[in-house]
mmCIF file of C-alpha atoms in Angstrom:
data_model
loop_
_atom_site.group_PDB
_atom_site.id
_atom_site.type_symbol
_atom_site.label_atom_id
_atom_site.label_comp_id
_atom_site.label_asym_id
_atom_site.label_seq_id
_atom_site.Cartn_x
_atom_site.Cartn_y
_atom_site.Cartn_z
ATOM 1 C CA UNK A 1 -10.169 12.685 3.379
ATOM 2 C CA UNK A 2 -7.952 12.508 5.705
ATOM 3 C CA UNK A 3 -5.039 13.825 4.008
ATOM 4 C CA UNK A 4 -7.766 16.506 2.359
ATOM 5 C CA UNK A 5 -8.652 17.957 5.842
ATOM 6 C CA UNK A 6 -5.271 18.292 7.188
ATOM 7 C CA UNK A 7 -3.754 20.128 4.091
ATOM 8 C CA UNK A 8 -6.346 22.635 3.940
ATOM 9 C CA UNK A 9 -6.472 23.025 7.684
ATOM 10 C CA UNK A 10 -3.190 23.451 7.677
ATOM 11 C CA UNK A 11 -2.652 25.657 4.791
ATOM 12 C CA UNK A 12 -6.470 28.221 5.269
ATOM 13 C CA UNK A 13 -4.184 28.694 9.635
ATOM 14 C CA UNK A 14 -1.077 29.886 8.047
ATOM 15 C CA UNK A 15 -3.510 31.864 5.200
ATOM 16 C CA UNK A 16 -4.910 33.015 8.113
ATOM 17 C CA UNK A 17 -1.342 34.032 10.177
ATOM 18 C CA UNK A 18 -0.324 35.908 7.106
ATOM 19 C CA UNK A 19 -3.631 38.406 5.769
ATOM 20 C CA UNK A 20 -3.267 38.724 10.300
ATOM 21 C CA UNK A 21 0.589 39.741 9.714
ATOM 22 C CA UNK A 22 -0.612 42.338 6.447
ATOM 23 C CA UNK A 23 -3.937 43.655 7.912
ATOM 24 C CA UNK A 24 -1.175 44.761 10.924
ATOM 25 C CA UNK A 25 1.630 45.923 7.920
ATOM 26 C CA UNK A 26 -1.734 48.292 6.075
ATOM 27 C CA UNK A 27 -2.912 49.470 9.925
ATOM 28 C CA UNK A 28 1.071 50.628 10.164
ATOM 29 C CA UNK A 29 1.130 52.427 6.700
ATOM 30 C CA UNK A 30 -2.517 53.998 7.312
ATOM 31 C CA UNK A 31 -2.000 55.693 10.208
ATOM 32 C CA UNK A 32 1.526 56.284 10.825
ATOM 33 C CA UNK A 33 1.957 57.506 7.316
ATOM 34 C CA UNK A 34 -1.917 58.217 5.406
ATOM 35 C CA UNK A 35 -3.598 59.555 8.366
ATOM 36 C CA UNK A 36 -1.665 62.822 9.125
ATOM 37 C CA UNK A 37 -1.368 62.950 4.826
ATOM 38 C CA UNK A 38 -5.247 63.477 4.886
ATOM 39 C CA UNK A 39 -5.338 65.667 7.701
ATOM 40 C CA UNK A 40 -3.081 67.865 6.788
ATOM 41 C CA UNK A 41 -4.536 68.509 3.682
ATOM 42 C CA UNK A 42 -8.255 67.901 5.370
ATOM 43 C CA UNK A 43 -7.386 72.117 6.329
ATOM 44 C CA UNK A 44 -10.125 71.854 9.359
ATOM 45 C CA UNK A 45 -7.567 72.572 11.884
ATOM 46 C CA UNK A 46 -8.319 68.781 13.721
ATOM 47 C CA UNK A 47 -4.827 67.500 15.716
ATOM 48 C CA UNK A 48 -6.130 64.453 16.687
ATOM 49 C CA UNK A 49 -5.159 61.079 16.459
ATOM 50 C CA UNK A 50 -7.514 59.716 13.744
ATOM 51 C CA UNK A 51 -7.843 55.503 14.479
ATOM 52 C CA UNK A 52 -8.119 53.584 11.042
ATOM 53 C CA UNK A 53 -11.490 52.727 12.236
ATOM 54 C CA UNK A 54 -13.007 55.383 11.987
ATOM 55 C CA UNK A 55 -11.480 56.195 9.048
ATOM 56 C CA UNK A 56 -13.385 52.887 7.773
ATOM 57 C CA UNK A 57 -16.922 54.186 9.880
ATOM 58 C CA UNK A 58 -16.941 57.684 8.030
ATOM 59 C CA UNK A 59 -15.554 55.683 4.145
ATOM 60 C CA UNK A 60 -18.713 53.283 4.798
ATOM 61 C CA UNK A 61 -20.498 56.015 5.578
ATOM 62 C CA UNK A 62 -20.622 57.610 2.447
ATOM 63 C CA UNK A 63 -19.927 55.015 0.476
ATOM 64 C CA UNK A 64 -23.817 52.593 1.633
ATOM 65 C CA UNK A 65 -25.365 55.086 3.994
ATOM 66 C CA UNK A 66 -26.636 58.518 4.229
ATOM 67 C CA UNK A 67 -22.524 60.077 5.717
ATOM 68 C CA UNK A 68 -21.412 61.841 2.468
ATOM 69 C CA UNK A 69 -22.512 64.992 4.994
ATOM 70 C CA UNK A 70 -20.360 63.847 7.890
ATOM 71 C CA UNK A 71 -17.236 62.816 4.783
ATOM 72 C CA UNK A 72 -17.910 65.863 3.162
ATOM 73 C CA UNK A 73 -17.978 68.203 6.517
ATOM 74 C CA UNK A 74 -14.157 65.838 7.751
ATOM 75 C CA UNK A 75 -12.293 66.296 4.443
ATOM 76 C CA UNK A 76 -12.288 69.937 1.846
ATOM 77 C CA UNK A 77 -10.639 68.329 -1.251
ATOM 78 C CA UNK A 78 -11.124 65.228 -3.648
ATOM 79 C CA UNK A 79 -7.371 64.281 -2.602
ATOM 80 C CA UNK A 80 -7.915 63.422 0.642
ATOM 81 C CA UNK A 81 -11.331 61.244 -0.317
ATOM 82 C CA UNK A 82 -8.730 59.536 -2.880
ATOM 83 C CA UNK A 83 -6.814 59.184 0.115
ATOM 84 C CA UNK A 84 -9.733 57.836 1.719
ATOM 85 C CA UNK A 85 -10.381 55.219 -0.503
ATOM 86 C CA UNK A 86 -7.407 54.189 -0.623
ATOM 87 C CA UNK A 87 -6.870 53.310 2.797
ATOM 88 C CA UNK A 88 -10.192 51.329 2.621
ATOM 89 C CA UNK A 89 -9.089 49.193 -0.087
ATOM 90 C CA UNK A 90 -4.850 48.510 1.216
ATOM 91 C CA UNK A 91 -6.956 47.602 4.791
ATOM 92 C CA UNK A 92 -9.560 44.896 2.097
ATOM 93 C CA UNK A 93 -7.096 43.849 0.571
ATOM 94 C CA UNK A 94 -5.301 41.292 2.403
ATOM 95 C CA UNK A 95 -8.430 39.724 2.846
ATOM 96 C CA UNK A 96 -9.813 39.500 -0.595
ATOM 97 C CA UNK A 97 -6.124 37.805 -1.510
ATOM 98 C CA UNK A 98 -6.767 35.477 1.526
ATOM 99 C CA UNK A 99 -9.372 34.761 0.563
ATOM 100 C CA UNK A 100 -8.896 33.619 -3.599
ATOM 101 C CA UNK A 101 -5.558 32.635 -2.596
ATOM 102 C CA UNK A 102 -6.804 29.752 -0.560
ATOM 103 C CA UNK A 103 -9.667 29.151 -3.391
ATOM 104 C CA UNK A 104 -6.941 28.872 -5.642
ATOM 105 C CA UNK A 105 -4.852 26.190 -3.257
ATOM 106 C CA UNK A 106 -8.030 24.365 -2.252
ATOM 107 C CA UNK A 107 -9.003 23.700 -6.628
ATOM 108 C CA UNK A 108 -5.381 23.133 -7.385
ATOM 109 C CA UNK A 109 -5.049 21.029 -4.397
ATOM 110 C CA UNK A 110 -8.629 18.711 -5.658
ATOM 111 C CA UNK A 111 -7.818 19.027 -8.863
ATOM 112 C CA UNK A 112 -4.219 16.939 -8.313
ATOM 113 C CA UNK A 113 -6.228 13.931 -5.750
ATOM 114 C CA UNK A 114 -8.698 14.172 -8.930
ATOM 115 C CA UNK A 115 -5.569 12.905 -11.514
ATOM 116 C CA UNK A 116 -3.823 10.904 -8.407
ATOM 117 C CA UNK A 117 -7.529 8.608 -8.283
ATOM 118 C CA UNK A 118 -7.621 9.212 -12.361
ATOM 119 C CA UNK A 119 -4.587 6.556 -12.099
ATOM 120 C CA UNK A 120 -4.715 3.956 -9.911
ATOM 121 C CA UNK A 121 -8.540 3.621 -11.800
ATOM 122 C CA UNK A 122 -6.000 3.327 -14.869
ATOM 123 C CA UNK A 123 -3.491 0.838 -12.872
ATOM 124 C CA UNK A 124 -6.521 -0.918 -12.066
ATOM 125 C CA UNK A 125 -8.223 -1.509 -14.959
ATOM 126 C CA UNK A 126 -4.074 -2.432 -16.533
ATOM 127 C CA UNK A 127 -3.533 -5.056 -13.580
ATOM 128 C CA UNK A 128 -6.482 -6.004 -13.355
ATOM 129 C CA UNK A 129 -6.197 -7.120 -17.210
ATOM 130 C CA UNK A 130 -2.823 -8.217 -17.442
ATOM 131 C CA UNK A 131 -4.496 -10.394 -14.015
ATOM 132 C CA UNK A 132 -7.316 -11.870 -16.076
ATOM 133 C CA UNK A 133 -4.899 -12.589 -18.970
ATOM 134 C CA UNK A 134 -2.288 -14.255 -16.990
ATOM 135 C CA UNK A 135 -4.824 -16.594 -15.398
ATOM 136 C CA UNK A 136 -6.711 -17.533 -18.776
ATOM 137 C CA UNK A 137 -2.815 -18.295 -19.254
ATOM 138 C CA UNK A 138 -1.941 -20.194 -16.366
ATOM 139 C CA UNK A 139 -5.201 -22.273 -16.727
ATOM 140 C CA UNK A 140 -5.385 -23.047 -20.154
ATOM 141 C CA UNK A 141 -2.016 -24.519 -20.462
ATOM 142 C CA UNK A 142 -2.922 -27.563 -18.325
ATOM 143 C CA UNK A 143 -6.404 -27.709 -19.789
ATOM 144 C CA UNK A 144 -4.769 -27.980 -23.735
ATOM 145 C CA UNK A 145 -2.438 -30.854 -22.300
ATOM 146 C CA UNK A 146 -5.254 -32.590 -20.168
ATOM 147 C CA UNK A 147 -6.944 -32.167 -23.930
ATOM 148 C CA UNK A 148 -4.787 -33.589 -26.318
ATOM 149 C CA UNK A 149 -3.631 -37.167 -24.095
ATOM 150 C CA UNK A 150 -7.116 -37.363 -23.957
ATOM 151 C CA UNK A 151 -8.099 -36.647 -27.975
ATOM 152 C CA UNK A 152 -5.233 -39.434 -28.508
ATOM 153 C CA UNK A 153 -6.451 -41.825 -26.077
ATOM 154 C CA UNK A 154 -10.287 -41.508 -27.145
ATOM 155 C CA UNK A 155 -9.045 -41.746 -30.670
ATOM 156 C CA UNK A 156 -7.753 -44.326 -30.270
ATOM 157 C CA UNK A 157 -3.938 -43.116 -31.279
ATOM 158 C CA UNK A 158 -2.280 -44.939 -28.799
ATOM 159 C CA UNK A 159 -1.723 -48.955 -28.961
ATOM 160 C CA UNK A 160 0.698 -49.508 -26.107
ATOM 161 C CA UNK A 161 -0.526 -50.304 -22.371
ATOM 162 C CA UNK A 162 3.023 -48.232 -21.430
ATOM 163 C CA UNK A 163 2.641 -45.496 -24.004
ATOM 164 C CA UNK A 164 -1.610 -45.155 -22.110
ATOM 165 C CA UNK A 165 -0.177 -45.557 -19.158
ATOM 166 C CA UNK A 166 2.315 -42.521 -18.970
ATOM 167 C CA UNK A 167 -1.214 -40.045 -20.933
ATOM 168 C CA UNK A 168 -2.697 -41.863 -18.161
ATOM 169 C CA UNK A 169 -0.457 -40.245 -15.580
ATOM 170 C CA UNK A 170 0.468 -37.543 -17.500
ATOM 171 C CA UNK A 171 -3.387 -35.951 -17.888
ATOM 172 C CA UNK A 172 -3.421 -36.559 -13.511
ATOM 173 C CA UNK A 173 -0.506 -34.859 -13.190
ATOM 174 C CA UNK A 174 -2.801 -31.859 -15.090
ATOM 175 C CA UNK A 175 -5.392 -32.803 -12.901
ATOM 176 C CA UNK A 176 -3.303 -31.896 -9.464
ATOM 177 C CA UNK A 177 -1.994 -28.629 -11.121
ATOM 178 C CA UNK A 178 -5.055 -27.723 -12.233
ATOM 179 C CA UNK A 179 -6.702 -28.074 -9.073
ATOM 180 C CA UNK A 180 -3.952 -26.517 -7.580
ATOM 181 C CA UNK A 181 -4.188 -23.485 -9.525
ATOM 182 C CA UNK A 182 -7.903 -22.494 -8.967
ATOM 183 C CA UNK A 183 -6.853 -22.838 -4.903
ATOM 184 C CA UNK A 184 -4.448 -20.688 -5.212
ATOM 185 C CA UNK A 185 -7.068 -18.151 -7.283
ATOM 186 C CA UNK A 186 -9.681 -18.909 -4.998
ATOM 187 C CA UNK A 187 -7.805 -18.373 -1.752
ATOM 188 C CA UNK A 188 -6.176 -14.631 -3.325
ATOM 189 C CA UNK A 189 -10.053 -13.691 -4.587
ATOM 190 C CA UNK A 190 -10.925 -16.034 -0.638
ATOM 191 C CA UNK A 191 -8.255 -13.247 1.219
ATOM 192 C CA UNK A 192 -9.186 -9.762 -0.467
ATOM 193 C CA UNK A 193 -12.988 -9.924 1.103
ATOM 194 C CA UNK A 194 -13.498 -7.932 3.611
ATOM 195 C CA UNK A 195 -15.963 -10.973 4.707
ATOM 196 C CA UNK A 196 -13.285 -12.866 5.556
ATOM 197 C CA UNK A 197 -11.415 -13.663 9.096
ATOM 198 C CA UNK A 198 -8.919 -15.765 10.844
ATOM 199 C CA UNK A 199 -9.453 -18.183 13.183
ATOM 200 C CA UNK A 200 -7.156 -17.524 15.725
ATOM 201 C CA UNK A 201 -6.779 -20.418 18.039
ATOM 202 C CA UNK A 202 -3.747 -21.056 19.728
ATOM 203 C CA UNK A 203 -1.466 -23.612 19.072
ATOM 204 C CA UNK A 204 2.370 -24.643 18.807
ATOM 205 C CA UNK A 205 4.000 -22.549 16.205
ATOM 206 C CA UNK A 206 6.830 -25.561 16.552
ATOM 207 C CA UNK A 207 5.167 -28.398 15.978
ATOM 208 C CA UNK A 208 3.342 -26.869 12.862
ATOM 209 C CA UNK A 209 6.161 -26.693 11.506
ATOM 210 C CA UNK A 210 7.642 -29.513 11.170
ATOM 211 C CA UNK A 211 4.705 -31.648 10.399
ATOM 212 C CA UNK A 212 4.654 -29.733 7.155
ATOM 213 C CA UNK A 213 8.214 -30.230 6.590
ATOM 214 C CA UNK A 214 7.412 -34.041 7.005
ATOM 215 C CA UNK A 215 4.791 -33.175 4.554
ATOM 216 C CA UNK A 216 6.990 -32.664 1.729
ATOM 217 C CA UNK A 217 9.935 -35.016 3.241
ATOM 218 C CA UNK A 218 9.038 -36.755 -0.726
ATOM 219 C CA UNK A 219 8.793 -34.109 -2.691
ATOM 220 C CA UNK A 220 12.314 -32.770 -1.727
ATOM 221 C CA UNK A 221 12.765 -36.722 -2.854
ATOM 222 C CA UNK A 222 12.032 -36.153 -5.735
ATOM 223 C CA UNK A 223 13.106 -33.291 -6.959
ATOM 224 C CA UNK A 224 16.312 -34.346 -6.834
ATOM 225 C CA UNK A 225 17.062 -32.143 -3.471
ATOM 226 C CA UNK A 226 17.868 -31.722 1.041
ATOM 227 C CA UNK A 227 14.948 -30.123 3.069
ATOM 228 C CA UNK A 228 17.371 -29.585 6.342
ATOM 229 C CA UNK A 229 14.995 -29.036 9.323
ATOM 230 C CA UNK A 230 16.613 -26.754 12.839
ATOM 231 C CA UNK A 231 13.026 -26.345 14.799
ATOM 232 C CA UNK A 232 13.716 -26.552 18.738
ATOM 233 C CA UNK A 233 11.391 -29.729 20.620
ATOM 234 C CA UNK A 234 10.347 -26.482 23.472
ATOM 235 C CA UNK A 235 6.425 -25.377 22.844
ATOM 236 C CA UNK A 236 5.893 -21.470 21.757
ATOM 237 C CA UNK A 237 2.634 -20.727 21.585
ATOM 238 C CA UNK A 238 0.409 -18.443 19.730
ATOM 239 C CA UNK A 239 -2.634 -16.937 18.903
ATOM 240 C CA UNK A 240 -3.459 -17.344 15.176
ATOM 241 C CA UNK A 241 -4.709 -19.835 12.468
ATOM 242 C CA UNK A 242 -2.798 -22.838 12.006
ATOM 243 C CA UNK A 243 -4.677 -23.783 8.500
ATOM 244 C CA UNK A 244 -4.423 -21.025 6.635
ATOM 245 C CA UNK A 245 -0.656 -20.078 8.254
ATOM 246 C CA UNK A 246 0.275 -23.767 7.087
ATOM 247 C CA UNK A 247 -0.787 -22.507 3.627
ATOM 248 C CA UNK A 248 1.708 -19.865 4.127
ATOM 249 C CA UNK A 249 5.374 -22.444 4.853
ATOM 250 C CA UNK A 250 3.992 -24.704 2.410
ATOM 251 C CA UNK A 251 3.913 -22.339 -0.707
ATOM 252 C CA UNK A 252 7.711 -20.770 0.244
ATOM 253 C CA UNK A 253 8.263 -24.203 0.792
ATOM 254 C CA UNK A 254 7.341 -25.568 -2.686
ATOM 255 C CA UNK A 255 8.542 -22.448 -4.737
ATOM 256 C CA UNK A 256 11.909 -23.207 -3.043
ATOM 257 C CA UNK A 257 11.194 -26.764 -4.942
ATOM 258 C CA UNK A 258 10.387 -25.396 -7.720
ATOM 259 C CA UNK A 259 12.114 -23.216 -8.349
ATOM 260 C CA UNK A 260 15.249 -24.769 -8.646
ATOM 261 C CA UNK A 261 17.972 -27.365 -9.725
ATOM 262 C CA UNK A 262 18.176 -30.518 -8.069
ATOM 263 C CA UNK A 263 20.978 -30.696 -5.921
ATOM 264 C CA UNK A 264 20.211 -28.010 -4.095
ATOM 265 C CA UNK A 265 19.811 -27.273 -0.114
ATOM 266 C CA UNK A 266 17.165 -26.244 1.819
ATOM 267 C CA UNK A 267 16.436 -24.698 5.591
ATOM 268 C CA UNK A 268 13.749 -25.159 7.442
ATOM 269 C CA UNK A 269 14.714 -23.096 10.851
ATOM 270 C CA UNK A 270 13.146 -21.171 13.857
ATOM 271 C CA UNK A 271 15.221 -20.091 16.017
ATOM 272 C CA UNK A 272 14.557 -16.335 18.885
ATOM 273 C CA UNK A 273 16.103 -13.589 18.747
ATOM 274 C CA UNK A 274 15.031 -10.294 20.340
ATOM 275 C CA UNK A 275 11.388 -10.232 21.280
ATOM 276 C CA UNK A 276 10.286 -12.262 18.088
ATOM 277 C CA UNK A 277 10.385 -15.845 16.525
ATOM 278 C CA UNK A 278 12.260 -15.984 13.822
ATOM 279 C CA UNK A 279 10.653 -18.850 11.109
ATOM 280 C CA UNK A 280 13.104 -19.087 7.773
ATOM 281 C CA UNK A 281 12.318 -20.991 4.833
ATOM 282 C CA UNK A 282 16.873 -20.876 2.518
ATOM 283 C CA UNK A 283 17.537 -22.694 -0.176
ATOM 284 C CA UNK A 284 21.124 -22.968 -2.088
ATOM 285 C CA UNK A 285 20.039 -22.501 -5.177
ATOM 286 C CA UNK A 286 19.541 -19.679 -7.436
ATOM 287 C CA UNK A 287 19.564 -16.005 -6.543
ATOM 288 C CA UNK A 288 16.369 -13.942 -7.534
ATOM 289 C CA UNK A 289 17.480 -11.004 -9.348
ATOM 290 C CA UNK A 290 13.165 -9.501 -9.602
ATOM 291 C CA UNK A 291 12.896 -6.241 -6.923
ATOM 292 C CA UNK A 292 12.021 -8.474 -3.183
ATOM 293 C CA UNK A 293 9.007 -5.393 -3.005
ATOM 294 C CA UNK A 294 8.370 -6.326 -5.742
ATOM 295 C CA UNK A 295 8.422 -9.753 -5.762
ATOM 296 C CA UNK A 296 5.078 -9.995 -3.833
ATOM 297 C CA UNK A 297 2.978 -8.659 -5.883
ATOM 298 C CA UNK A 298 0.416 -10.541 -7.709
ATOM 299 C CA UNK A 299 1.248 -12.477 -10.807
ATOM 300 C CA UNK A 300 5.143 -11.634 -9.870
ATOM 301 C CA UNK A 301 7.162 -14.212 -10.508
ATOM 302 C CA UNK A 302 10.268 -13.818 -10.150
ATOM 303 C CA UNK A 303 12.838 -14.169 -12.651
ATOM 304 C CA UNK A 304 11.395 -16.979 -14.176
ATOM 305 C CA UNK A 305 14.494 -18.062 -16.612
ATOM 306 C CA UNK A 306 15.412 -19.269 -13.817
ATOM 307 C CA UNK A 307 13.416 -23.207 -14.242
ATOM 308 C CA UNK A 308 11.596 -24.038 -16.917
ATOM 309 C CA UNK A 309 8.258 -24.189 -14.267
ATOM 310 C CA UNK A 310 6.829 -21.528 -12.885
ATOM 311 C CA UNK A 311 4.428 -21.841 -10.806
ATOM 312 C CA UNK A 312 0.900 -19.064 -10.525
ATOM 313 C CA UNK A 313 2.503 -16.465 -9.411
ATOM 314 C CA UNK A 314 0.169 -15.411 -6.628
ATOM 315 C CA UNK A 315 1.764 -17.757 -3.539
ATOM 316 C CA UNK A 316 4.407 -15.782 -2.824
ATOM 317 C CA UNK A 317 1.517 -12.751 -3.069
ATOM 318 C CA UNK A 318 -1.157 -15.208 -0.772
ATOM 319 C CA UNK A 319 1.223 -15.943 1.863
ATOM 320 C CA UNK A 320 2.762 -12.435 2.174
ATOM 321 C CA UNK A 321 -1.803 -10.980 2.111
ATOM 322 C CA UNK A 322 -1.747 -13.815 5.619
ATOM 323 C CA UNK A 323 1.216 -12.730 7.393
ATOM 324 C CA UNK A 324 0.336 -8.992 7.528
ATOM 325 C CA UNK A 325 -2.971 -10.515 8.926
ATOM 326 C CA UNK A 326 -1.707 -12.564 11.336
ATOM 327 C CA UNK A 327 0.123 -9.492 12.156
ATOM 328 C CA UNK A 328 3.763 -11.075 10.982
ATOM 329 C CA UNK A 329 6.343 -10.188 8.333
ATOM 330 C CA UNK A 330 8.013 -11.851 5.886
ATOM 331 C CA UNK A 331 10.670 -10.678 3.475
ATOM 332 C CA UNK A 332 13.375 -11.975 1.678
ATOM 333 C CA UNK A 333 16.872 -12.236 2.462
ATOM 334 C CA UNK A 334 19.653 -12.265 0.166
ATOM 335 C CA UNK A 335 22.244 -13.871 1.171
ATOM 336 C CA UNK A 336 21.088 -15.456 4.292
ATOM 337 C CA UNK A 337 23.927 -16.602 5.767
ATOM 338 C CA UNK A 338 25.738 -20.010 4.014
ATOM 339 C CA UNK A 339 22.520 -20.000 1.761
ATOM 340 C CA UNK A 340 21.908 -18.074 -0.705
ATOM 341 C CA UNK A 341 18.442 -16.702 -0.043
ATOM 342 C CA UNK A 342 15.392 -17.218 2.561
ATOM 343 C CA UNK A 343 11.594 -15.882 3.072
ATOM 344 C CA UNK A 344 11.717 -14.840 6.444
ATOM 345 C CA UNK A 345 9.628 -14.834 9.031
ATOM 346 C CA UNK A 346 9.598 -12.304 11.914
ATOM 347 C CA UNK A 347 6.170 -13.971 14.195
ATOM 348 C CA UNK A 348 5.782 -11.450 17.602
ATOM 349 C CA UNK A 349 6.281 -13.165 20.572
ATOM 350 C CA UNK A 350 2.904 -14.176 22.296
ATOM 351 C CA UNK A 351 2.862 -11.141 24.862
ATOM 352 C CA UNK A 352 3.090 -8.583 22.789
ATOM 353 C CA UNK A 353 0.249 -10.172 19.562
ATOM 354 C CA UNK A 354 -2.321 -9.446 19.043
ATOM 355 C CA UNK A 355 -5.575 -11.990 20.435
ATOM 356 C CA UNK A 356 -9.219 -12.974 19.145
#
């Protein structure tokens, strides 16, 4: 709406200037050319200059009042009358043309905005339908696995204890995966809610990063990878929602674990640059071929051929939302120093950051 107001006001001022310029040109034409001709053709011996406003007053009286006698007394022939009418039309033409042009401009602009809204609504509907389809697909896979294994156990199709334990372990893993998917869907919807607010307080950013790394060491080892941590020992106080910020780091680290082959080296680093604290989650794994600007969209899954297991496609979108709500930035950098890629969070220094 503000863009429309600005557009209309700007165009109105431009049209007004154009109308005033055209009126000035018409006035010169009438007073310097047409009026002298009218005076010579009238033959009444009038030699003094007649201004345009006098001519319009006479013409207006002739058309809308009882000025016919005045007009006839001043002008004696039909040609001067026609020239006088022409003067009035020339004087009114820029105003009428400006009004019609402005109305057409407003109409075209409103039509264009309506088309944009229709296109956005159609894109939203398409994205929503795709999202619902992806949600159903991501939930269906673990549910079908759990159902199949549970059915086999219930029907007595598994005889050995070893195989039973294998099926039960598979059910446990898929149940945990199902819980993770539901949680990330819930987080995504909750972050988009107007009622959601961050619970900021003073925290030590470096201590929080070390806690995240410690909590995922076992996952890194099970995946056959190596985690390198380069976090300064000195505290770095920031005003932030600790739980939500930890969720961002966890999402980035888990993505690095899930979507890279065994032997990948993962780096969690915090270093200070000009005006910011830079947090980097980097790895030596496979390069992401998807465009960086599309990677943070809902259900974006990067290059799905990289691994056999794909996520919900919401983890990076949730991370992006949380960082932006804090006033931070999150971007993908490829390559990153001696690493293949890195997700980098820029955290402003405490004196420059927003405080609640």
